[in-house]
XYZ file of N, CA and C in Angstrom:
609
model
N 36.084 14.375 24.923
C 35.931 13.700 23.638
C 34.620 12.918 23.584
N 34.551 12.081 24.726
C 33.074 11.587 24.906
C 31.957 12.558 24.725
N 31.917 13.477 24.990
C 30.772 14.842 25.344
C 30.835 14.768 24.002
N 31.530 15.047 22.871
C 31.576 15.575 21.507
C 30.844 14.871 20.587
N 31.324 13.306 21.282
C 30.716 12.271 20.266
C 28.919 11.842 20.653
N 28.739 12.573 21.731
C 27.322 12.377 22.472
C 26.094 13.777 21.782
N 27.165 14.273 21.666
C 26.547 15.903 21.085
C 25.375 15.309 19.978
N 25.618 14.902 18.918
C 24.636 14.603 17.925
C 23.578 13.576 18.163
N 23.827 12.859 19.160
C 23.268 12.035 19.533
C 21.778 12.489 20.805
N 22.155 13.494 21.549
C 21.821 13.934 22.373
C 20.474 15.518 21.437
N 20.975 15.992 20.315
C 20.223 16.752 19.654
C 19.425 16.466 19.335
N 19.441 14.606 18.223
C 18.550 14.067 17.934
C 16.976 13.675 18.889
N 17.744 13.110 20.008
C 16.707 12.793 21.049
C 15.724 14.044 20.979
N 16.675 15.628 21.502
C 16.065 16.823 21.703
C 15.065 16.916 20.903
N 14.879 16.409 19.523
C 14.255 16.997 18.610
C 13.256 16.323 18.435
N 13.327 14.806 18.748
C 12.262 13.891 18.641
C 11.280 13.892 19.941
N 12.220 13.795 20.893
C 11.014 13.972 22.138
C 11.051 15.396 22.887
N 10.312 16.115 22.755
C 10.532 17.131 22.690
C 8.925 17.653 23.245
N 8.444 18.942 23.852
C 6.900 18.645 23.637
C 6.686 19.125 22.295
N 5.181 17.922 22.289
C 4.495 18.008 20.985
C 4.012 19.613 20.471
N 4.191 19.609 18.815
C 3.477 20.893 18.565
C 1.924 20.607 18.068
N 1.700 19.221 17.947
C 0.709 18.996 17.310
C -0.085 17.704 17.847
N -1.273 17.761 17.991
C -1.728 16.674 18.692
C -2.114 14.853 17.863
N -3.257 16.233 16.940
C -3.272 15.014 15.920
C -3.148 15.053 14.658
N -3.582 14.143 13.707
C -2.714 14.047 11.924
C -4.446 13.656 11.681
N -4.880 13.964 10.575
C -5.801 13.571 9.859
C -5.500 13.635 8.600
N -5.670 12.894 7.785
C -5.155 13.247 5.825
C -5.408 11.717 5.202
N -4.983 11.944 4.190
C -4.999 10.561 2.989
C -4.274 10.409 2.362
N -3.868 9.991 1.492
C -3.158 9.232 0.807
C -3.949 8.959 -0.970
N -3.440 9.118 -2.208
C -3.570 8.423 -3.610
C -2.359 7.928 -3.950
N -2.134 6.248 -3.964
C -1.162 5.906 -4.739
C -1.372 5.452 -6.180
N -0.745 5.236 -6.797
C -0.622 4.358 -8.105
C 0.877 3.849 -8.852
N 0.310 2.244 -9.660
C 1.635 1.416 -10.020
C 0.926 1.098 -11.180
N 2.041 0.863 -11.963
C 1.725 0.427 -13.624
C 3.068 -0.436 -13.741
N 2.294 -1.834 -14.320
C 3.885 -2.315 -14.463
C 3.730 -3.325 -15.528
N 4.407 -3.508 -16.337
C 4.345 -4.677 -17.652
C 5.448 -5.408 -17.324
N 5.002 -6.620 -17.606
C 5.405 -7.839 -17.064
C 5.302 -9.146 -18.074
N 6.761 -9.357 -18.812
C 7.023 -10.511 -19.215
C 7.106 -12.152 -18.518
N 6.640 -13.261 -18.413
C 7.009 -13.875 -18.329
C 6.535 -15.238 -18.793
N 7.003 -16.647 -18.788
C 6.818 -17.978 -19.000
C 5.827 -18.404 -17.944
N 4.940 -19.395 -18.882
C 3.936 -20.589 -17.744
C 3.824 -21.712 -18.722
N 3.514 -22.359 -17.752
C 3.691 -24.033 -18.547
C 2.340 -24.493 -19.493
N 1.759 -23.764 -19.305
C 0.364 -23.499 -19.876
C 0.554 -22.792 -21.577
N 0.940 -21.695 -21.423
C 1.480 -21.007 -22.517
C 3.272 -20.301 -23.404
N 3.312 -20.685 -24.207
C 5.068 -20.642 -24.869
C 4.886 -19.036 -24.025
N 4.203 -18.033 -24.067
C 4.410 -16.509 -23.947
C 2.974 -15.814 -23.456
N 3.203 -15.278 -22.167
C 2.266 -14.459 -21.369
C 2.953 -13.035 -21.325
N 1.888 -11.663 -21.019
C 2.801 -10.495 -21.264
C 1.185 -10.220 -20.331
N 1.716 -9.305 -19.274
C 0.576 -8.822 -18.158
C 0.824 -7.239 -18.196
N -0.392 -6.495 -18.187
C -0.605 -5.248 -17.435
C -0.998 -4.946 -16.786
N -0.708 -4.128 -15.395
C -1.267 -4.242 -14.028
C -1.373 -2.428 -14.006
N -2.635 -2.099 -13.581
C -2.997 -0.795 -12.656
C -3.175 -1.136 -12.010
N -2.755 -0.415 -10.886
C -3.155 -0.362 -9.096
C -3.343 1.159 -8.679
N -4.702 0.787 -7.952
C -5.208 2.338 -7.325
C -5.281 2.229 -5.982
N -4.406 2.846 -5.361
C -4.535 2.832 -3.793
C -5.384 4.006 -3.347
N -6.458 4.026 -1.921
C -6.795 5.000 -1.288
C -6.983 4.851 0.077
N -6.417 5.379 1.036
C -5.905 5.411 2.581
C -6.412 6.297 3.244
N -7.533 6.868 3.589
C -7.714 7.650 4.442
C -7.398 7.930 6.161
N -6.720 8.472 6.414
C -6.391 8.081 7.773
C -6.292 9.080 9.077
N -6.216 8.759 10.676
C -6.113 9.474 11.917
C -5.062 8.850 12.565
N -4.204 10.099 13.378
C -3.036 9.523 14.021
C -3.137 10.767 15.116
N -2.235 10.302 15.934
C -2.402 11.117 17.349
C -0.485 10.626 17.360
N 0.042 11.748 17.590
C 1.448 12.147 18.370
C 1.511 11.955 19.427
N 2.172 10.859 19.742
C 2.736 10.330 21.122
C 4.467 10.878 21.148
N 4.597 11.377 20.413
C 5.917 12.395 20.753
C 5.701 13.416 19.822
N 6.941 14.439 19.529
C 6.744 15.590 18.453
C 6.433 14.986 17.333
N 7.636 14.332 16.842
C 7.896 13.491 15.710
C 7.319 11.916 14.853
N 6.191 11.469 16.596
C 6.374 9.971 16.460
C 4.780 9.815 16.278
N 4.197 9.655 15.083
C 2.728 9.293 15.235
C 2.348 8.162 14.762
N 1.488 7.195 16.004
C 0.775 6.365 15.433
C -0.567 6.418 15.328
N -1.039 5.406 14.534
C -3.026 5.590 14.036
C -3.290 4.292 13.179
N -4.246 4.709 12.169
C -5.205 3.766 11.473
C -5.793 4.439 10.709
N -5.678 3.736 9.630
C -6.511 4.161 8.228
C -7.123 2.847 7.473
N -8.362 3.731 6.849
C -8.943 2.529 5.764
C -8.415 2.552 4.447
N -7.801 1.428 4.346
C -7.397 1.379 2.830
C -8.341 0.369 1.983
N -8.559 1.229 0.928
C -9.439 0.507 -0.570
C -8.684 0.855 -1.848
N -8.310 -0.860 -2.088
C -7.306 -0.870 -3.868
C -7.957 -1.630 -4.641
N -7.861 -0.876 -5.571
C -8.417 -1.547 -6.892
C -7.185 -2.056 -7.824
N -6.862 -2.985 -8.295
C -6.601 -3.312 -9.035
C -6.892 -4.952 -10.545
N -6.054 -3.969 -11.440
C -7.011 -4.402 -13.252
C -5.503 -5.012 -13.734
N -5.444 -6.326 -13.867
C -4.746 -7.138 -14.685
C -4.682 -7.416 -15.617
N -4.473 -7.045 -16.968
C -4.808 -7.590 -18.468
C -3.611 -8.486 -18.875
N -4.134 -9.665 -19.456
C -3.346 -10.805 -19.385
C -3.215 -11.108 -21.285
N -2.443 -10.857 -22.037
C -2.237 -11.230 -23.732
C -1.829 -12.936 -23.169
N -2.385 -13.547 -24.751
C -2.226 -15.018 -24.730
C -2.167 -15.712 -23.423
N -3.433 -15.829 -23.160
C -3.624 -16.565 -21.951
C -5.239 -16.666 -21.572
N -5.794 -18.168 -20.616
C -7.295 -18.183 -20.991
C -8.010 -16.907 -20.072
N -7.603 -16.289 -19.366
C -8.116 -15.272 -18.624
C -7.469 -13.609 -19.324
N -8.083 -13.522 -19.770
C -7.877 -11.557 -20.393
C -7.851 -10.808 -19.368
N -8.074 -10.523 -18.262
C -7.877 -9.558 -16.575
C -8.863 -10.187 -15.963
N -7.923 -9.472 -14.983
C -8.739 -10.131 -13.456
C -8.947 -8.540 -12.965
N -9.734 -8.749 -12.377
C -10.061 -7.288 -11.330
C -10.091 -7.651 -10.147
N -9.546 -7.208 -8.822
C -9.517 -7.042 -7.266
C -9.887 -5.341 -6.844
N -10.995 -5.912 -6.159
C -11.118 -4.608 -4.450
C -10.958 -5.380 -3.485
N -10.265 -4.620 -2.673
C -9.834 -4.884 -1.330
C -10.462 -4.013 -0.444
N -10.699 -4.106 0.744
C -11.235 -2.738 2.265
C -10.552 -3.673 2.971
N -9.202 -2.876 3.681
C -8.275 -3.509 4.805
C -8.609 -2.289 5.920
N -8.367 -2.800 7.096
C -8.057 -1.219 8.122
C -6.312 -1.669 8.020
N -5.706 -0.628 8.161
C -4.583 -0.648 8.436
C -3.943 0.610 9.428
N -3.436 0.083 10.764
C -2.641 0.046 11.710
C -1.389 1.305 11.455
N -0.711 2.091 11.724
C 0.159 2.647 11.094
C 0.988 3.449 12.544
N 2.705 3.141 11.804
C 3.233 4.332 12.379
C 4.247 4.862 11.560
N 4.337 6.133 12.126
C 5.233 7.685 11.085
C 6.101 8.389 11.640
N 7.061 8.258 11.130
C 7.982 9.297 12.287
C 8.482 10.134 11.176
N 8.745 11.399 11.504
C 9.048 12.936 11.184
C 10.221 13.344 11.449
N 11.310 13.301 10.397
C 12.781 13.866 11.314
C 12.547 15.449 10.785
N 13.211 16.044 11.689
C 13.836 17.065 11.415
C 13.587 17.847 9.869
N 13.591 17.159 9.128
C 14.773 17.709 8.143
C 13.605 17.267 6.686
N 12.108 16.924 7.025
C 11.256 17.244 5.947
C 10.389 15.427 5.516
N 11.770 14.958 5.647
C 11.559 13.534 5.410
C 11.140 12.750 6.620
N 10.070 11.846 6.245
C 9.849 10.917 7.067
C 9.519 9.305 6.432
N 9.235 8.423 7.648
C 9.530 6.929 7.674
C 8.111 6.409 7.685
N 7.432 5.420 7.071
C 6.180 4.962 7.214
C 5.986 3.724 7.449
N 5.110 3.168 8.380
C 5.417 1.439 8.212
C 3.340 1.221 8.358
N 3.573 0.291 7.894
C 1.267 -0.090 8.322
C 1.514 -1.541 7.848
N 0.493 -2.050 8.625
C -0.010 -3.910 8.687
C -1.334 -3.602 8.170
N -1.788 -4.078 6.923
C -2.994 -4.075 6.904
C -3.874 -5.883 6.570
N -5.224 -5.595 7.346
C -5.725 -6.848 7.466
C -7.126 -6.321 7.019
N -7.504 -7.378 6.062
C -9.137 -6.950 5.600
C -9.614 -8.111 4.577
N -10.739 -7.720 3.728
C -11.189 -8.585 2.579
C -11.374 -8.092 0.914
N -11.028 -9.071 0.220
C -10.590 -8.979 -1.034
C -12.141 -9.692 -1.853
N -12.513 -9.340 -2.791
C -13.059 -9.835 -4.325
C -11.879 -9.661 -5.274
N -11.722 -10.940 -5.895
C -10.852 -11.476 -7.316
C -12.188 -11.846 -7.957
N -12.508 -11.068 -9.628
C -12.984 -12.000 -10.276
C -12.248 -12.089 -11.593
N -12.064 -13.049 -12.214
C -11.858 -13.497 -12.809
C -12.350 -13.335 -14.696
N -11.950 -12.481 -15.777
C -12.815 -12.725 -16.924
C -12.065 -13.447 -17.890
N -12.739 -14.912 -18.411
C -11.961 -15.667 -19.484
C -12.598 -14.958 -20.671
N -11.679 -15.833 -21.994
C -11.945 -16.035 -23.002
C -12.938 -17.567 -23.288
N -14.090 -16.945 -24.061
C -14.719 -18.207 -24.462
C -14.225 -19.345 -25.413
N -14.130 -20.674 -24.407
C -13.694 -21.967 -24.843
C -14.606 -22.955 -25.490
N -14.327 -22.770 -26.898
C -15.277 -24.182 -27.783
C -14.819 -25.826 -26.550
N -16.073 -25.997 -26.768
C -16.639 -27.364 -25.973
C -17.417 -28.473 -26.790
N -17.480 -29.415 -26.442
C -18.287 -30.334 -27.039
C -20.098 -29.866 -27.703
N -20.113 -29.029 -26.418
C -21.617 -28.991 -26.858
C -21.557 -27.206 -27.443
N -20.401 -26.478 -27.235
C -20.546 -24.940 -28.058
C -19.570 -24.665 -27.098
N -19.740 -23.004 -26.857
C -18.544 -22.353 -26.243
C -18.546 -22.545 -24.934
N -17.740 -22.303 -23.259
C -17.652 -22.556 -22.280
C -16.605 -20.823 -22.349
N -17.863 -20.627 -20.852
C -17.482 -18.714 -20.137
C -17.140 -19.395 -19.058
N -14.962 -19.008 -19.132
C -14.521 -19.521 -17.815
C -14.638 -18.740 -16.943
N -15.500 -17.492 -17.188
C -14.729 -16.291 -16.363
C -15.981 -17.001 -14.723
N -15.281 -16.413 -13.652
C -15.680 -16.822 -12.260
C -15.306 -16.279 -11.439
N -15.926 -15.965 -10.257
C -15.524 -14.643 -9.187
C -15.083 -15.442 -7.993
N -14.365 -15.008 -7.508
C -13.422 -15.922 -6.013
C -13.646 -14.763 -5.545
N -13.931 -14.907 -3.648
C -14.144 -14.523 -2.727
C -12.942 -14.574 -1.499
N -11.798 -14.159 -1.577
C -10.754 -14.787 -0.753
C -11.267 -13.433 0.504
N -11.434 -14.117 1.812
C -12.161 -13.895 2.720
C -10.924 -12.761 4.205
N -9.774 -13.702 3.657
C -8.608 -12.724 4.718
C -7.132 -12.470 3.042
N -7.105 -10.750 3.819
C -6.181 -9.955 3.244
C -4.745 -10.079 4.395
N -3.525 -10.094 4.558
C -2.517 -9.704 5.241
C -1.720 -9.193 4.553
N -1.353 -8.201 4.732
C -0.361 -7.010 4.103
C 0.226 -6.256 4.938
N 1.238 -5.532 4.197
C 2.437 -4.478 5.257
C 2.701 -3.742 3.852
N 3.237 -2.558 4.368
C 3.535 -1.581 3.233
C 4.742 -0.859 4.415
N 5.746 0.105 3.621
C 6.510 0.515 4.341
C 7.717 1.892 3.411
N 7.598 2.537 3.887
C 8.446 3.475 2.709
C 9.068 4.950 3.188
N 9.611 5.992 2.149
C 9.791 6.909 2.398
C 9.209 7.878 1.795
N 9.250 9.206 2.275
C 8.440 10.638 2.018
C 9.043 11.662 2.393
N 8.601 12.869 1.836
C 8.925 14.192 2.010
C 7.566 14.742 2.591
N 7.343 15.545 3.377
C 6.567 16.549 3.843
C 6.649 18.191 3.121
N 6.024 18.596 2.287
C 6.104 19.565 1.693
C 5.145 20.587 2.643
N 5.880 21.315 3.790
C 5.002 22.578 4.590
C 4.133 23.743 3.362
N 2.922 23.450 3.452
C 1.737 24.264 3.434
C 2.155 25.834 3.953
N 1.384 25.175 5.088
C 1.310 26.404 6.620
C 1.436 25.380 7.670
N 1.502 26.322 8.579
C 1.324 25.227 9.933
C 0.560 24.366 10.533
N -0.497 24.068 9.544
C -1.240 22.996 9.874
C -1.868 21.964 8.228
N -0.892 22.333 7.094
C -1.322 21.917 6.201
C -0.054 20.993 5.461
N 0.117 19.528 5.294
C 1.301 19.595 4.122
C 1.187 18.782 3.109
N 1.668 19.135 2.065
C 1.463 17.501 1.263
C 2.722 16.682 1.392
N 2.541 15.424 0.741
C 3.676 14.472 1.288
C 3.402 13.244 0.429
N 4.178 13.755 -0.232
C 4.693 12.631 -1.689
C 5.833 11.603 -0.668
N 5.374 9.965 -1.603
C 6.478 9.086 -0.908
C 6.426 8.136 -1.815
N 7.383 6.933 -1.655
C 7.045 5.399 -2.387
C 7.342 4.753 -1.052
N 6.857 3.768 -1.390
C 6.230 2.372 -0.591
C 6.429 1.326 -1.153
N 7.250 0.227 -0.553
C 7.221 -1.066 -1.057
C 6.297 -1.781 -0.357
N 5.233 -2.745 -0.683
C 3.821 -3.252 0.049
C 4.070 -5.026 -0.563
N 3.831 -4.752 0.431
C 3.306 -6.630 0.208
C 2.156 -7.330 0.906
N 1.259 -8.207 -0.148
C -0.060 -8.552 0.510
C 0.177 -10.130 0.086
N -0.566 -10.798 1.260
C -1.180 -12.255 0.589
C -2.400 -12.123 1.299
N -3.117 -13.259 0.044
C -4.208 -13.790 -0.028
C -5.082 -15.143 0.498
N -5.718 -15.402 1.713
C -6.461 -16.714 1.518
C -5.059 -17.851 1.921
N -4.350 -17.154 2.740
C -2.947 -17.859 3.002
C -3.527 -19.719 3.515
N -5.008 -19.879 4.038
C -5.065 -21.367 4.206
C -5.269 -22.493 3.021
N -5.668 -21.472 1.912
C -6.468 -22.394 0.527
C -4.973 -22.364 0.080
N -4.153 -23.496 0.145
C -3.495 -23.666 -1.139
C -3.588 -23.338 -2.556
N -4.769 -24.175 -2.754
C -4.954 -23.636 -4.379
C -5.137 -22.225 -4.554
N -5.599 -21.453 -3.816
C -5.839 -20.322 -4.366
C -5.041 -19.370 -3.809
N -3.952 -19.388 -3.549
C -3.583 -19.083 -2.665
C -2.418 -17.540 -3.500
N -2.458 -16.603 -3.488
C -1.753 -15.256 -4.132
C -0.823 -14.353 -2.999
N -0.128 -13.741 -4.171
C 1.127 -12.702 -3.325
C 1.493 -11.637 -4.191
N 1.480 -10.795 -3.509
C 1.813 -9.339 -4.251
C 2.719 -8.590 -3.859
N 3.665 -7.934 -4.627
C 5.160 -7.132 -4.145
C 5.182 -6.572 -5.087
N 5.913 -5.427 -4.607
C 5.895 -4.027 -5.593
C 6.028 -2.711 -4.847
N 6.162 -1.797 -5.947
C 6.664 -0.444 -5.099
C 5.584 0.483 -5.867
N 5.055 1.560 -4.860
C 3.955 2.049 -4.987
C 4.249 3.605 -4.542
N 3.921 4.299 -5.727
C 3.819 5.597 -5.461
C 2.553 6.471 -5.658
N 2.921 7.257 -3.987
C 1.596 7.695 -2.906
C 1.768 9.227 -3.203
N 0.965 10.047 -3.284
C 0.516 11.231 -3.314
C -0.026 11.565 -1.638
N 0.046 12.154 -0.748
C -0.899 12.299 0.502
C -1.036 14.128 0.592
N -2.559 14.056 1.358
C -2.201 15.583 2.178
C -2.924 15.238 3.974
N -2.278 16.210 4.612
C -2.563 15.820 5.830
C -2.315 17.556 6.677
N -3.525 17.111 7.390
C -3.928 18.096 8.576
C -3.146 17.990 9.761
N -2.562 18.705 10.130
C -2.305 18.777 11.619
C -2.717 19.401 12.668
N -3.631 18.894 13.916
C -3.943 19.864 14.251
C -3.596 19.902 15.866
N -4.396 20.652 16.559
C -3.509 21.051 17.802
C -4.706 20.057 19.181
């Protein structure tokens, strides 16, 4: 009875460590998020936000088992904030993080993704022009927040090509902060992000 209940357990292993068919992973990644967003600030009775986000990940990984690859990729996101009733109309951010990564491959098409990414951000800032004593005042102003920390983490399908080609659609829930020592300026981002990838495998 023991043997029976070990059986599936014992396949899995088989399949994961197993020798490798493939040495290394080379490929990328396009994500994108669109999201409208109601809410209250003490500033204004009614704010209403639109957010694009453009992710791009290029990345290398090396198989330390069949199934189990870790690596590193450069990720660069753009994202465009448009802000109704409120003194800033969008903000724009680029980011260049490296990010750290590991992937595991079951069986069965689907796989697991996890990455830490650490890098640097431009926020600038575009206002609406404010009458002043002496005429109008341009709030708009560019911030430099100097450290990125982020993690992203999700699921995917591997769609087989050929044997060394696949694409691999997934979503990702990611989370970044910003400039975590400046209080005042201090930002956070969460959300779920859907990735387009293709990736090489090779021997």
């Amino acid at each position: 009875m023991k043997i029976k209940l070990l059986l599936p357990f014992l396949l899995i292993c088989n399949l994961s460590f197993s020798q490798k068919e493939h040495n290394f992973l080379i490929g990328g990644g396009l994500g994108y998020r669109y999201t409208d967003d109601n809410s209250s600030i003490k500033t204004s009775n009614f704010i209403q936000s639109q957010e694009n986000l453009l992710q791009i990940d290029p990345a290398f990984g090396y198989f330390i088992t069949k199934n189990l690859v870790v690596g590193i990729g450069v990720e660069y996101l753009y994202d465009k904030i448009k802000y109704d009733n409120y003194l800033y109309y969008n903000t724009l951010e680029n980011d260049l993080s490296i990010a750290p990564f590991l992937r595991f491959y079951t069986p069965f098409g689907l796989f697991l993704h996890a990455e830490f990414d650490y890098g640097i951000s431009r926020l600038t800032f575009n206002g609406r022009p404010i009458a002043g004593s002496t005429g109008f005042i341009d709030p708009s102003d560019a911030y430099y927040y100097h450290k990125i920390i982020g993690f992203s983490a999700g699921l995917g399908y591997s769609i087989k090509v050929n044997d060394f080609f696949s694409i691999e659609p997934s979503i990702r829930y990611l989370g970044s902060k910003f400039n975590e020592n400046d209080t005042k300026n201090d930002f956070n981002r969460r959300g779920l992000l859907m990735n387009i990838g293709m990736v090489c495998f090779i021997k």
